[in-house]
Amino acid sequence: NAGVMQNPRHLVRRRGQEARLRCSPMKGHSHVYWYRQLPEEGLKFMVYLQKENIIDESGMPKERFSAEFPKEGPSILRIQQVVRGDSAAYFCASSSSGSSYNEQFFGPGTRLTVL
Amino acid sequence: AQTVTQSQPEMSVQEAETVTLSCTYDTSESDYYLFWYKQPPSRQMILVIRQEAYKQQNATENRFSVNFQKAAKSFSLKISDSQLGDAAMYFCAYKPLVNKLVFGAGTILRVKS
């Protein structure tokens, strides 16, 4: 049973380009969470999605960031017109349900570097 | 707003010794969950131990145990018989009933041989 998969593992973009980060949840999981880890900091919640729905996006920057989790395929975190401050590790986690206890399993992360 | 504070940026322990990592949190909720995650150099987030707030008994997982003080909003992690493989960044995390995890800033644990 494969764990949470993220790709690419490393992504380099120049300022102004777009970054697309992909997350495939564990088999049977329909809830996905995105977190961002800036250098020397802990993880910060960005967005929580179920299939085709955004449940909580309270941690998403208001501009340039968007997320989706389509009926088929992986969840995508999209960053438009990247800036140097977007350089960070982006982690995806999945769970099997939205019930409060359910453990979130983390992917290996995507390290985004903006030149 | 819920916050998690780890006051020790870095800790060191001798191999085979015991070390305790501190964590405090702030919340007005009565039901919630607390976690310790380990992040080795690979950056993979690994769940070490979890605690349900409604349980008075402290959680234990092999060499890892917690001291959960609900009234004081304190959740420390004790690692016994430390091993070289325990060296990593450790994050304390709080989970309200709305699913998102709130992480502390982390504590780097170094294990000396």
Coordinates of N, CA and C in Angstrom, one line a residue:
Chain A
N1 N 0.9 -1.2 0.0 CA 0.0 0.0 0.0 C 0.9 1.2 0.0
A2 N 0.9 1.9 -1.1 CA 1.8 3.1 -1.3 C 1.3 4.1 -0.3
G3 N 2.3 4.9 0.2 CA 1.9 6.0 1.0 C 1.5 7.2 0.2
V4 N 1.5 8.4 0.8 CA 1.2 9.6 0.1 C 2.3 10.0 -0.8
M5 N 2.0 10.3 -2.0 CA 3.1 10.6 -3.0 C 3.0 12.0 -3.4
Q6 N 4.1 12.6 -3.5 CA 4.2 14.0 -4.0 C 5.2 14.1 -5.1
N7 N 4.9 14.9 -6.1 CA 5.9 15.2 -7.1 C 5.7 16.5 -7.7
P8 N 6.7 17.2 -8.2 CA 8.1 16.6 -8.0 C 8.6 16.8 -6.6
R9 N 9.7 16.1 -6.3 CA 10.3 16.3 -5.0 C 11.1 17.6 -4.9
H10 N 11.6 18.0 -6.0 CA 12.3 19.3 -6.0 C 11.9 20.1 -7.3
L11 N 11.6 21.4 -7.1 CA 11.1 22.2 -8.2 C 11.8 23.5 -8.1
V12 N 12.4 23.9 -9.2 CA 13.1 25.2 -9.3 C 12.3 26.1 -10.3
R13 N 12.0 27.2 -9.9 CA 11.3 28.2 -10.8 C 12.0 29.5 -10.7
R14 N 11.9 30.3 -11.7 CA 12.3 31.7 -11.7 C 11.1 32.6 -11.3
R15 N 11.5 33.7 -10.8 CA 10.4 34.7 -10.4 C 9.5 34.9 -11.5
G16 N 8.2 34.9 -11.2 CA 7.2 35.2 -12.2 C 6.6 33.9 -12.9
Q17 N 7.3 32.8 -12.8 CA 6.8 31.6 -13.4 C 5.7 30.9 -12.5
E18 N 5.1 29.9 -13.0 CA 4.1 29.2 -12.2 C 4.7 27.9 -11.7
A19 N 4.2 27.5 -10.5 CA 4.6 26.2 -9.9 C 3.4 25.4 -9.7
R20 N 3.5 24.1 -10.0 CA 2.4 23.1 -9.8 C 2.9 22.0 -9.0
L21 N 2.3 21.8 -7.9 CA 2.7 20.7 -7.0 C 1.6 19.7 -6.9
R22 N 2.0 18.4 -7.0 CA 1.0 17.3 -7.1 C 1.1 16.4 -5.9
C23 N -0.1 16.0 -5.5 CA -0.2 15.1 -4.3 C -1.2 14.0 -4.6
S24 N -0.7 12.8 -4.5 CA -1.6 11.6 -4.6 C -1.8 11.0 -3.2
P25 N -3.0 11.1 -2.7 CA -3.2 10.6 -1.3 C -3.1 9.0 -1.3
M26 N -3.1 8.5 -0.1 CA -3.0 7.1 0.2 C -4.3 6.5 -0.4
K27 N -4.2 5.2 -0.8 CA -5.3 4.6 -1.4 C -6.5 4.5 -0.4
G28 N -7.6 4.9 -0.8 CA -8.8 4.9 0.1 C -9.0 6.2 0.8
H29 N -8.0 7.2 0.7 CA -8.1 8.4 1.4 C -8.8 9.5 0.5
S30 N -9.7 10.2 1.0 CA -10.4 11.2 0.2 C -10.3 12.6 0.7
H31 N -9.4 12.8 1.8 CA -9.2 14.1 2.4 C -7.7 14.4 2.3
V32 N -7.5 15.6 1.8 CA -6.1 16.1 1.6 C -5.9 17.4 2.2
Y33 N -4.7 17.6 2.8 CA -4.3 18.8 3.5 C -2.9 19.2 2.9
W34 N -2.8 20.5 2.7 CA -1.5 21.1 2.3 C -0.9 21.9 3.4
Y35 N 0.4 21.8 3.7 CA 1.1 22.6 4.7 C 2.3 23.1 4.0
R36 N 2.8 24.3 4.5 CA 4.0 24.9 4.0 C 5.0 25.0 5.2
Q37 N 6.3 24.7 4.9 CA 7.3 24.8 5.9 C 8.4 25.7 5.3
L38 N 8.4 27.0 5.9 CA 9.5 27.9 5.5 C 10.7 27.5 6.3
P39 N 11.9 27.9 5.7 CA 13.2 27.5 6.4 C 13.2 27.9 7.9
E40 N 13.6 26.9 8.7 CA 13.8 27.1 10.1 C 12.5 27.3 10.8
E41 N 11.4 26.9 10.2 CA 10.1 27.0 10.9 C 9.3 25.7 10.9
G42 N 8.2 25.7 11.7 CA 7.3 24.5 11.6 C 6.4 24.6 10.4
L43 N 5.6 23.5 10.3 CA 4.7 23.5 9.2 C 3.5 24.4 9.5
K44 N 3.0 25.1 8.5 CA 1.8 25.9 8.6 C 0.7 25.4 7.7
F45 N -0.5 25.2 8.2 CA -1.6 24.8 7.5 C -2.0 25.8 6.4
M46 N -2.3 25.2 5.2 CA -2.7 26.1 4.1 C -4.2 25.8 3.7
V47 N -4.5 24.6 3.4 CA -5.8 24.3 2.8 C -6.2 22.8 3.1
Y48 N -7.5 22.6 3.2 CA -8.0 21.2 3.4 C -9.1 21.0 2.4
L49 N -8.9 19.9 1.6 CA -9.8 19.6 0.5 C -10.4 18.1 0.7
Q50 N -11.6 18.0 0.2 CA -12.1 16.7 -0.1 C -12.3 16.6 -1.6
K51 N -12.7 15.5 -2.1 CA -12.9 15.4 -3.5 C -13.8 16.5 -4.0
E52 N -13.3 17.3 -4.9 CA -14.0 18.4 -5.6 C -14.4 19.5 -4.7
N53 N -14.1 19.5 -3.5 CA -14.5 20.6 -2.6 C -13.3 21.1 -1.7
I54 N -13.3 22.4 -1.6 CA -12.4 23.0 -0.6 C -13.2 23.2 0.7
I55 N -12.7 22.6 1.8 CA -13.4 22.6 3.0 C -12.9 23.8 3.9
D56 N -11.6 24.0 3.9 CA -11.0 25.1 4.7 C -9.8 25.6 4.0
E57 N -9.8 26.9 3.6 CA -8.6 27.5 3.0 C -8.1 28.7 3.8
S58 N -8.3 28.6 5.1 CA -8.0 29.8 5.9 C -6.5 30.1 6.0
G59 N -5.7 29.1 5.6 CA -4.2 29.3 5.6 C -3.6 29.7 4.3
M60 N -4.5 29.8 3.3 CA -4.0 30.1 1.9 C -3.8 31.6 1.8
P61 N -2.6 32.0 1.2 CA -2.5 33.4 0.9 C -3.6 33.8 -0.1
K62 N -4.1 35.1 0.0 CA -5.2 35.5 -0.8 C -5.0 35.6 -2.2
E63 N -3.8 35.8 -2.6 CA -3.5 35.9 -4.1 C -2.4 34.9 -4.5
R64 N -2.5 34.5 -5.7 CA -1.5 33.7 -6.5 C -1.6 32.2 -6.1
F65 N -2.2 31.9 -5.0 CA -2.3 30.5 -4.6 C -3.7 29.9 -4.8
S66 N -3.7 28.7 -5.3 CA -5.0 28.0 -5.4 C -4.7 26.5 -5.3
A67 N -5.8 25.8 -4.9 CA -5.7 24.3 -4.8 C -6.9 23.7 -5.3
E68 N -6.8 22.4 -5.8 CA -7.9 21.7 -6.2 C -7.7 20.2 -5.9
F69 N -8.8 19.5 -5.9 CA -8.7 18.0 -5.7 C -9.8 17.5 -6.5
P70 N -9.5 17.2 -7.8 CA -10.6 16.8 -8.7 C -11.1 15.4 -8.4
K71 N -12.2 15.0 -9.0 CA -12.8 13.7 -8.8 C -11.8 12.6 -9.2
E72 N -11.1 12.8 -10.3 CA -10.1 11.9 -10.7 C -8.7 12.6 -10.7
G73 N -7.7 11.9 -10.3 CA -6.4 12.5 -10.3 C -5.9 13.1 -9.0
P74 N -4.7 13.6 -9.0 CA -4.1 14.0 -7.7 C -4.6 15.4 -7.4
S75 N -4.3 15.8 -6.1 CA -4.6 17.2 -5.7 C -3.4 18.0 -6.2
I76 N -3.8 19.3 -6.6 CA -2.8 20.2 -7.2 C -2.8 21.4 -6.3
L77 N -1.6 21.9 -6.0 CA -1.4 23.2 -5.4 C -0.7 24.0 -6.4
R78 N -1.3 25.1 -6.8 CA -0.8 25.9 -7.9 C -0.4 27.3 -7.3
I79 N 0.8 27.7 -7.7 CA 1.3 29.0 -7.3 C 1.7 29.8 -8.5
Q80 N 0.9 30.9 -8.7 CA 1.2 31.7 -9.9 C 2.2 32.8 -9.6
Q81 N 2.9 33.2 -10.6 CA 3.9 34.3 -10.5 C 4.7 34.2 -9.2
V82 N 5.4 33.2 -9.1 CA 6.2 32.9 -7.9 C 7.2 34.0 -7.5
V83 N 7.4 34.2 -6.2 CA 8.3 35.2 -5.7 C 9.3 34.4 -4.8
R84 N 10.4 35.0 -4.5 CA 11.4 34.4 -3.7 C 10.9 33.9 -2.3
G85 N 10.0 34.6 -1.8 CA 9.4 34.3 -0.5 C 8.5 33.0 -0.5
D86 N 8.2 32.5 -1.8 CA 7.5 31.2 -1.9 C 8.4 30.0 -1.7
S87 N 9.7 30.2 -1.7 CA 10.7 29.1 -1.5 C 10.4 28.5 -0.2
A88 N 10.1 27.2 -0.2 CA 9.7 26.5 1.0 C 9.6 25.0 0.7
A89 N 9.3 24.2 1.7 CA 8.9 22.8 1.5 C 7.4 22.8 1.6
Y90 N 6.8 22.1 0.7 CA 5.3 22.0 0.7 C 4.9 20.6 0.9
F91 N 4.2 20.3 2.0 CA 3.8 19.0 2.4 C 2.3 18.8 2.2
C92 N 2.1 17.6 1.7 CA 0.7 17.1 1.6 C 0.4 16.0 2.6
A93 N -0.7 16.0 3.1 CA -1.1 14.9 4.0 C -2.5 14.4 3.6
S94 N -2.8 13.2 3.9 CA -4.1 12.7 3.6 C -4.7 11.9 4.8
S95 N -6.0 11.8 4.8 CA -6.7 11.0 5.8 C -7.9 10.3 5.2
S96 N -8.3 9.3 5.9 CA -9.4 8.5 5.3 C -10.8 9.1 5.5
S97 N -10.9 10.0 6.5 CA -12.2 10.6 6.7 C -12.0 12.0 7.3
G98 N -13.0 12.7 7.5 CA -12.9 14.0 8.1 C -13.1 14.0 9.6
S99 N -13.3 12.8 10.1 CA -13.6 12.8 11.6 C -12.4 13.3 12.3
S100 N -12.7 13.8 13.5 CA -11.7 14.7 14.1 C -10.4 13.9 14.5
Y101 N -10.5 12.6 14.8 CA -9.3 11.9 15.2 C -8.4 11.6 14.1
N102 N -9.0 11.3 12.9 CA -8.3 10.6 11.9 C -6.9 11.1 11.6
E103 N -5.9 10.1 11.7 CA -4.5 10.5 11.5 C -4.2 11.0 10.1
Q104 N -3.4 12.0 10.0 CA -3.0 12.5 8.7 C -1.6 11.9 8.4
F105 N -1.5 11.3 7.3 CA -0.3 10.7 6.8 C 0.4 11.6 5.8
F106 N 1.6 11.9 6.1 CA 2.3 12.9 5.3 C 3.1 12.3 4.1
G107 N 3.2 13.1 3.0 CA 4.0 12.8 1.9 C 5.4 13.3 2.2
P108 N 6.4 13.0 1.3 CA 7.8 13.4 1.5 C 8.0 14.9 1.3
G109 N 7.1 15.6 0.7 CA 7.2 17.0 0.5 C 7.8 17.4 -0.9
T110 N 7.5 18.6 -1.3 CA 8.1 19.2 -2.5 C 8.9 20.4 -2.1
R111 N 10.2 20.4 -2.4 CA 11.0 21.6 -2.0 C 11.0 22.5 -3.2
L112 N 10.4 23.7 -3.1 CA 10.3 24.7 -4.1 C 11.4 25.7 -3.9
T113 N 12.2 26.0 -4.9 CA 13.2 27.0 -4.9 C 12.9 28.0 -6.0
V114 N 12.8 29.3 -5.6 CA 12.5 30.3 -6.5 C 13.8 31.2 -6.7
L115 N 14.3 31.2 -7.9 CA 15.5 31.9 -8.2 C 15.3 33.4 -8.5
Chain B
A1 N -6.8 32.4 18.9 CA -6.2 31.5 18.0 C -5.4 30.5 18.7
Q2 N -5.4 29.2 18.2 CA -4.6 28.2 18.9 C -3.1 28.4 18.5
T3 N -2.3 28.2 19.5 CA -0.8 28.3 19.2 C -0.1 27.2 19.9
V4 N 1.0 26.8 19.4 CA 1.9 25.8 20.0 C 3.3 26.3 20.2
T5 N 3.8 26.2 21.4 CA 5.1 26.8 21.6 C 6.1 25.7 22.1
Q6 N 7.2 25.7 21.4 CA 8.3 24.8 21.8 C 9.5 25.7 22.1
S7 N 9.8 25.8 23.4 CA 10.7 26.8 23.9 C 12.2 26.4 23.8
Q8 N 12.4 25.2 23.3 CA 13.8 24.7 23.2 C 14.2 24.6 21.7
P9 N 14.9 25.5 21.2 CA 15.3 25.4 19.7 C 16.1 24.1 19.5
E10 N 17.0 23.8 20.5 CA 17.9 22.7 20.3 C 18.2 22.0 21.6
M11 N 18.3 20.7 21.6 CA 18.6 19.9 22.7 C 19.7 18.8 22.4
S12 N 20.5 18.5 23.3 CA 21.5 17.4 23.1 C 21.3 16.3 24.2
V13 N 21.6 15.1 23.8 CA 21.5 14.0 24.8 C 22.6 13.0 24.4
Q14 N 23.1 12.4 25.4 CA 24.1 11.3 25.3 C 23.4 10.0 24.9
E15 N 23.9 9.3 24.0 CA 23.4 8.0 23.6 C 23.1 7.2 24.9
A16 N 21.9 6.5 24.9 CA 21.4 5.7 26.0 C 20.8 6.5 27.2
E17 N 21.0 7.8 27.1 CA 20.4 8.6 28.2 C 18.9 9.0 27.8
T18 N 18.3 9.7 28.8 CA 16.9 10.2 28.6 C 16.9 11.7 28.4
V19 N 16.0 12.1 27.5 CA 15.8 13.5 27.2 C 14.3 13.9 27.2
T20 N 14.0 15.1 27.6 CA 12.6 15.5 27.6 C 12.5 16.8 26.8
L21 N 11.6 16.8 25.8 CA 11.3 17.9 24.9 C 10.0 18.6 25.4
S22 N 10.0 19.9 25.5 CA 8.9 20.6 26.1 C 8.0 21.2 25.0
C23 N 6.7 21.3 25.4 CA 5.7 21.8 24.5 C 4.5 22.4 25.3
T24 N 4.1 23.6 25.0 CA 2.9 24.1 25.6 C 2.0 24.6 24.5
Y25 N 0.8 24.7 24.7 CA -0.2 25.1 23.7 C -1.3 26.0 24.3
D26 N -2.0 26.7 23.5 CA -3.0 27.5 24.0 C -4.3 27.2 23.2
T27 N -5.3 27.0 23.9 CA -6.6 26.7 23.3 C -7.7 26.9 24.3
S28 N -8.9 27.2 23.8 CA -10.1 27.3 24.6 C -11.0 26.1 24.5
E29 N -10.5 25.2 23.6 CA -11.3 23.9 23.4 C -11.1 22.9 24.5
S30 N -12.0 22.1 24.7 CA -11.9 21.0 25.7 C -11.6 19.7 25.1
D31 N -12.0 19.5 23.8 CA -11.6 18.3 23.1 C -10.7 18.5 22.0
Y32 N -9.6 17.8 22.0 CA -8.6 18.0 20.9 C -7.6 16.8 21.0
Y33 N -6.6 16.9 20.1 CA -5.6 15.8 20.1 C -4.2 16.5 20.0
L34 N -3.3 15.8 20.5 CA -1.9 16.3 20.5 C -1.0 15.3 20.0
F35 N 0.0 15.7 19.2 CA 0.9 14.8 18.5 C 2.4 15.3 18.7
W36 N 3.3 14.3 18.6 CA 4.7 14.6 18.4 C 5.1 13.9 17.1
Y37 N 5.7 14.8 16.2 CA 6.2 14.3 14.9 C 7.7 14.4 14.9
K38 N 8.3 13.5 14.2 CA 9.8 13.5 14.0 C 10.1 13.8 12.5
Q39 N 11.0 14.7 12.3 CA 11.4 15.0 10.9 C 12.9 14.9 10.8
P40 N 13.4 13.7 10.3 CA 14.8 13.5 10.1 C 15.3 14.3 8.9
P41 N 16.6 14.3 8.6 CA 17.1 15.0 7.4 C 16.4 14.8 6.1
S42 N 15.8 13.6 6.0 CA 15.0 13.3 4.7 C 13.8 14.2 4.6
R43 N 13.4 14.9 5.7 CA 12.3 15.8 5.8 C 10.9 15.1 5.8
Q44 N 10.9 13.8 5.8 CA 9.7 13.0 5.9 C 9.1 13.2 7.3
M45 N 7.8 13.5 7.4 CA 7.2 13.7 8.7 C 6.7 12.3 9.2
I46 N 7.2 12.0 10.4 CA 6.9 10.7 11.0 C 6.2 10.9 12.3
L47 N 5.0 10.3 12.4 CA 4.3 10.4 13.7 C 4.9 9.5 14.8
V48 N 5.3 10.1 15.9 CA 5.9 9.5 17.0 C 4.9 9.0 18.0
I49 N 4.0 9.9 18.4 CA 3.1 9.5 19.5 C 1.9 10.5 19.5
R50 N 0.8 10.0 19.9 CA -0.4 10.9 20.0 C -1.1 10.8 21.3
Q51 N -1.9 11.8 21.6 CA -2.6 11.8 22.9 C -4.0 12.4 22.7
E52 N -5.0 11.8 23.2 CA -6.4 12.4 23.1 C -6.6 13.2 24.4
A53 N -7.1 14.4 24.3 CA -7.2 15.2 25.5 C -8.1 14.7 26.5
Y54 N -9.1 13.9 26.1 CA -10.1 13.4 27.1 C -9.5 12.2 27.9
K55 N -8.3 11.7 27.5 CA -7.7 10.6 28.2 C -6.7 11.2 29.3
Q56 N -6.9 10.7 30.5 CA -6.0 11.2 31.5 C -4.6 10.4 31.5
Q57 N -4.7 9.2 31.0 CA -3.5 8.4 31.0 C -2.5 8.9 29.9
N58 N -1.3 9.0 30.3 CA -0.3 9.5 29.3 C 0.0 8.4 28.3
A59 N 0.2 8.8 27.0 CA 0.5 7.8 26.0 C 1.9 7.4 26.0
T60 N 2.1 6.1 25.6 CA 3.4 5.5 25.6 C 3.6 4.7 24.3
E61 N 4.7 4.8 23.7 CA 5.1 4.0 22.5 C 6.5 3.6 22.6
N62 N 6.7 2.4 23.1 CA 8.1 1.9 23.3 C 8.9 2.9 24.1
R63 N 10.0 3.4 23.5 CA 10.9 4.3 24.3 C 10.4 5.8 24.4
F64 N 9.2 6.0 23.8 CA 8.7 7.4 23.8 C 7.4 7.4 24.7
S65 N 7.4 8.5 25.5 CA 6.2 8.7 26.4 C 6.0 10.2 26.5
V66 N 4.8 10.5 26.9 CA 4.5 11.9 27.1 C 4.0 12.2 28.5
N67 N 4.2 13.4 28.9 CA 3.6 13.9 30.1 C 2.6 15.0 29.8
F68 N 1.3 14.6 29.8 CA 0.3 15.5 29.4 C -0.4 16.1 30.6
Q69 N -0.3 17.4 30.7 CA -0.9 18.2 31.8 C -1.9 19.1 31.2
K70 N -3.2 18.6 31.2 CA -4.2 19.4 30.5 C -4.5 20.8 31.1
A71 N -4.5 20.8 32.4 CA -4.8 22.1 33.1 C -3.7 23.1 32.8
A72 N -2.5 22.7 32.7 CA -1.3 23.5 32.4 C -1.1 23.7 30.9
K73 N -1.8 22.9 30.1 CA -1.7 23.0 28.7 C -0.2 22.7 28.3
S74 N 0.3 21.6 28.8 CA 1.6 21.2 28.6 C 1.7 19.7 28.1
F75 N 2.6 19.5 27.2 CA 2.6 18.2 26.5 C 4.1 17.9 26.1
S76 N 4.8 17.3 27.1 CA 6.2 17.1 26.9 C 6.5 15.7 26.4
L77 N 7.5 15.5 25.7 CA 7.9 14.2 25.1 C 9.2 13.7 25.8
K78 N 9.1 12.5 26.3 CA 10.3 11.9 26.9 C 10.8 10.8 26.0
I79 N 12.1 10.8 25.7 CA 12.7 9.7 24.9 C 13.7 9.0 25.9
S80 N 13.5 7.8 26.1 CA 14.4 7.0 27.0 C 15.4 6.2 26.1
D81 N 16.5 5.9 26.7 CA 17.5 5.1 26.0 C 17.8 5.6 24.6
S82 N 18.1 6.9 24.5 CA 18.3 7.6 23.3 C 19.2 6.8 22.3
Q83 N 18.9 6.8 21.1 CA 19.7 6.2 20.0 C 20.1 7.2 19.0
L84 N 21.1 6.9 18.2 CA 21.6 7.8 17.2 C 20.5 8.1 16.2
G85 N 19.7 7.1 15.9 CA 18.6 7.3 15.0 C 17.5 8.2 15.4
D86 N 17.6 8.6 16.7 CA 16.5 9.6 17.2 C 16.9 11.0 16.9
A87 N 18.1 11.2 16.4 CA 18.5 12.6 16.0 C 17.6 13.1 14.9
A88 N 17.0 14.2 15.1 CA 16.0 14.8 14.1 C 15.4 16.1 14.7
M89 N 14.6 16.7 13.9 CA 13.8 17.8 14.4 C 12.5 17.2 14.9
Y90 N 12.0 17.6 16.0 CA 10.8 17.1 16.6 C 9.8 18.3 16.7
F91 N 8.6 18.0 16.2 CA 7.5 19.0 16.2 C 6.4 18.5 17.1
C92 N 5.9 19.4 17.9 CA 4.7 19.2 18.7 C 3.6 19.8 17.9
A93 N 2.4 19.1 17.9 CA 1.3 19.6 17.1 C 0.0 19.4 17.8
Y94 N -0.9 20.3 17.6 CA -2.2 20.4 18.2 C -3.2 20.2 17.1
K95 N -4.3 19.4 17.4 CA -5.3 19.2 16.4 C -6.7 19.5 17.0
P96 N -7.3 20.6 16.7 CA -8.7 20.8 17.1 C -9.6 19.9 16.3
L97 N -10.9 20.0 16.6 CA -11.8 19.1 16.0 C -12.1 19.4 14.5
V98 N -11.5 20.5 14.0 CA -11.7 20.9 12.6 C -10.6 20.4 11.7
N99 N -9.8 19.5 12.1 CA -8.9 18.8 11.3 C -7.6 19.3 11.0
K100 N -7.4 20.6 11.0 CA -6.0 21.1 10.6 C -5.1 21.0 11.8
L101 N -3.9 20.6 11.5 CA -2.8 20.5 12.6 C -2.2 21.9 12.7
V102 N -1.9 22.2 14.0 CA -1.2 23.4 14.3 C 0.2 23.0 14.9
F103 N 1.3 23.4 14.3 CA 2.6 22.9 14.7 C 3.4 24.0 15.5
G104 N 4.2 23.5 16.3 CA 5.2 24.4 17.0 C 6.4 24.6 16.0
A105 N 7.3 25.4 16.5 CA 8.5 25.7 15.6 C 9.5 24.6 15.5
G106 N 9.4 23.7 16.4 CA 10.3 22.5 16.4 C 11.5 22.6 17.4
T107 N 12.0 21.5 17.7 CA 13.2 21.3 18.5 C 14.2 20.4 17.8
I108 N 15.4 20.8 17.6 CA 16.4 20.0 17.0 C 17.0 19.1 18.1
L109 N 17.0 17.8 18.0 CA 17.6 16.9 18.9 C 18.9 16.3 18.4
R110 N 20.0 16.5 19.1 CA 21.2 15.9 18.7 C 21.6 14.8 19.7
V111 N 22.0 13.7 19.2 CA 22.4 12.6 20.0 C 23.9 12.3 19.9
K112 N 24.6 12.4 21.0 CA 26.0 12.2 21.0 C 26.4 10.8 21.3
S113 N 27.4 10.2 20.6 CA 27.8 8.9 20.8 C 29.0 8.9 21.8

